[in-house]
Coordinates of C-alpha atoms in Angstrom, one line a residue:
X1292 CA -177.0 19.8 85.5
X1293 CA -179.7 17.6 84.0
X1294 CA -179.7 15.8 80.7
X1295 CA -181.9 18.5 79.1
X1296 CA -180.3 21.6 77.6
X1297 CA -180.8 24.8 79.6
X1298 CA -180.8 28.3 78.3
X1299 CA -177.3 29.0 79.8
X1300 CA -175.8 25.8 78.4
X1301 CA -172.9 26.3 76.0
X1302 CA -173.0 24.3 72.8
X1303 CA -171.3 20.9 73.6
X1304 CA -169.7 20.7 70.1
X1305 CA -168.0 24.0 70.5
X1306 CA -166.7 23.2 74.0
X1307 CA -165.4 19.8 72.8
X1308 CA -163.7 21.4 69.8
X1309 CA -161.9 24.0 72.0
X1310 CA -160.8 21.4 74.5
X1311 CA -159.6 18.9 71.9
X1312 CA -157.7 21.7 70.1
X1313 CA -155.9 22.8 73.3
X1314 CA -155.1 19.2 74.2
X1315 CA -153.7 18.6 70.7
X1316 CA -151.5 21.7 71.1
X1317 CA -150.2 20.5 74.5
X1318 CA -149.5 17.0 73.3
X1319 CA -148.1 17.7 69.8
X1320 CA -144.6 16.5 70.8
X1321 CA -145.9 13.2 72.1
X1322 CA -146.8 10.9 69.2
X1323 CA -148.4 8.3 71.5
X1324 CA -151.2 10.8 72.3
X1325 CA -152.9 11.0 68.9
X1326 CA -156.6 11.4 69.8
X1327 CA -157.7 11.9 73.4
X1328 CA -161.2 10.9 74.3
X1329 CA -163.1 13.3 76.5
X1330 CA -165.6 11.7 78.8
X1331 CA -169.1 13.1 79.0
X1332 CA -168.7 14.1 82.6
X1333 CA -165.4 16.0 81.8
X1334 CA -167.2 17.8 78.9
X1335 CA -170.0 18.8 81.3
X1336 CA -167.4 20.1 83.8
X1337 CA -165.6 22.1 81.1
X1338 CA -168.9 23.5 79.9
X1339 CA -170.1 24.4 83.4
X1340 CA -166.7 26.0 84.2
X1341 CA -166.8 28.1 81.0
X1342 CA -170.4 29.2 81.7
X1343 CA -169.5 30.2 85.3
X1344 CA -166.4 32.1 84.0
X1345 CA -168.5 34.0 81.4
X1346 CA -171.1 34.9 84.1
X1347 CA -168.4 36.1 86.5
X1348 CA -166.6 38.1 83.7
X1349 CA -169.9 39.6 82.5
X1350 CA -170.9 40.7 86.0
X1351 CA -167.5 42.2 86.7
X1352 CA -167.5 44.0 83.3
X1353 CA -171.0 45.2 84.0
X1354 CA -169.9 46.7 87.3
X1355 CA -167.1 48.5 85.6
X1356 CA -169.5 49.8 83.0
X1357 CA -171.9 51.1 85.7
X1358 CA -169.1 52.8 87.5
X1359 CA -168.4 54.7 84.3
X1360 CA -172.1 55.7 84.1
X1361 CA -172.6 53.9 80.8
X1362 CA -175.3 51.5 79.6
X1363 CA -173.2 49.2 77.3
X1364 CA -170.3 47.0 78.1
X1365 CA -167.4 47.5 75.7
X1366 CA -164.2 45.5 75.1
X1367 CA -162.2 47.7 77.4
X1368 CA -164.6 46.9 80.2
X1369 CA -163.9 43.2 79.6
X1370 CA -160.2 43.7 79.6
X1371 CA -160.4 45.7 82.8
X1372 CA -162.6 43.0 84.3
X1373 CA -160.0 40.4 83.5
X1374 CA -157.4 42.5 85.4
X1375 CA -159.7 42.9 88.4
X1376 CA -160.4 39.1 88.4
X1377 CA -156.6 38.5 88.4
X1378 CA -156.4 36.9 85.0
X1379 CA -153.6 38.9 83.4
X1380 CA -152.4 36.0 81.3
X1381 CA -155.6 36.4 79.2
X1382 CA -155.1 40.1 78.5
X1383 CA -152.5 39.6 75.7
X1384 CA -154.3 36.9 73.7
X1385 CA -157.6 38.7 74.1
X1386 CA -156.0 42.0 73.0
X1387 CA -154.5 40.3 69.9
X1388 CA -157.8 38.7 69.0
X1389 CA -159.6 42.0 69.5
X1390 CA -157.1 43.9 67.3
X1391 CA -157.5 41.3 64.6
X1392 CA -161.3 41.6 64.8
X1393 CA -161.1 45.3 64.6
X1394 CA -158.9 45.2 61.5
X1395 CA -161.2 42.7 59.8
X1396 CA -164.2 44.9 60.7
X1397 CA -162.4 48.0 59.4
X1398 CA -161.6 46.4 56.1
X1399 CA -165.2 45.2 55.7
X1400 CA -166.5 48.8 56.4
X1401 CA -164.0 50.2 53.9
X1402 CA -165.2 47.7 51.2
X1403 CA -168.8 48.6 52.0
X1404 CA -168.1 52.3 51.7
X1405 CA -166.3 51.8 48.4
X1406 CA -169.1 49.7 47.0
X1407 CA -171.7 52.2 48.2
X1408 CA -169.9 55.1 46.6
X1409 CA -169.5 53.2 43.4
X1410 CA -173.3 52.5 43.3
X1411 CA -174.1 56.1 44.0
X1412 CA -171.8 57.4 41.2
X1413 CA -173.2 54.8 38.8
X1414 CA -176.7 55.9 39.7
X1415 CA -175.8 59.5 39.1
X1416 CA -174.4 58.8 35.7
X1417 CA -177.5 56.7 34.8
X1418 CA -179.8 59.4 36.0
X1419 CA -177.9 62.0 33.9
X1420 CA -178.3 59.7 30.9
X1421 CA -182.0 59.3 31.5
X1422 CA -182.7 63.0 31.9
X1423 CA -181.2 63.8 28.6
X1424 CA -178.1 65.3 30.1
X1425 CA -176.3 62.3 28.7
X1426 CA -173.0 62.4 26.9
X1427 CA -171.7 60.8 23.8
X1428 CA -170.2 57.4 24.1
X1429 CA -166.7 58.9 24.6
X1430 CA -167.9 61.1 27.4
X1431 CA -169.7 58.2 29.1
X1432 CA -166.5 56.1 28.9
X1433 CA -164.5 59.1 30.3
X1434 CA -166.9 59.4 33.2
X1435 CA -166.7 55.6 33.9
X1436 CA -162.9 55.9 33.9
X1437 CA -163.1 58.8 36.2
X1438 CA -165.3 56.8 38.6
X1439 CA -162.9 54.0 38.6
X1440 CA -160.0 56.3 39.4
X1441 CA -161.9 57.9 42.2
X1442 CA -162.7 54.5 43.6
X1443 CA -159.0 53.6 43.6
X1444 CA -158.2 56.8 45.4
X1445 CA -160.9 56.2 48.0
X1446 CA -159.5 52.7 48.6
X1447 CA -156.0 54.0 49.0
X1448 CA -157.3 56.7 51.4
X1449 CA -159.1 54.0 53.4
X1450 CA -155.9 51.9 53.5
X1451 CA -153.9 54.8 54.7
X1452 CA -156.5 55.6 57.4
X1453 CA -156.3 51.9 58.7
X1454 CA -152.5 52.2 59.0

């Protein structure tokens, strides 16, 4: 690998951060090992190893995807590829991370749906008001309260769906 960055190169700062974090975890009980220096050659070796692993994992997951007659690699393909590559020790941590990612994504989708529904309801109320189908102040307040209650019900429904 030359001194210039190639398209396949992984960001050195990310590799260094991951390596340092893992080394810190492994040496946390040894107070004499505060900050471990990582030589440039070692960082290059880590980076190249990670790049090769990602290429191998991608190719294996792609083969699994093609066997299933699909066009896109999904998370299950990657998990199955790890099994085929004989890296079962990575399945549990990856599965945990994947579940956390899915939960986070689901809550973001839920929030987005709720905000979208609120905007739609608000627009409908405003449109009614503009078209002369408006209500007195008490009726408008009542409608806003109703929208708030429906929003809370939608949020509760989304929470129940996630569980």
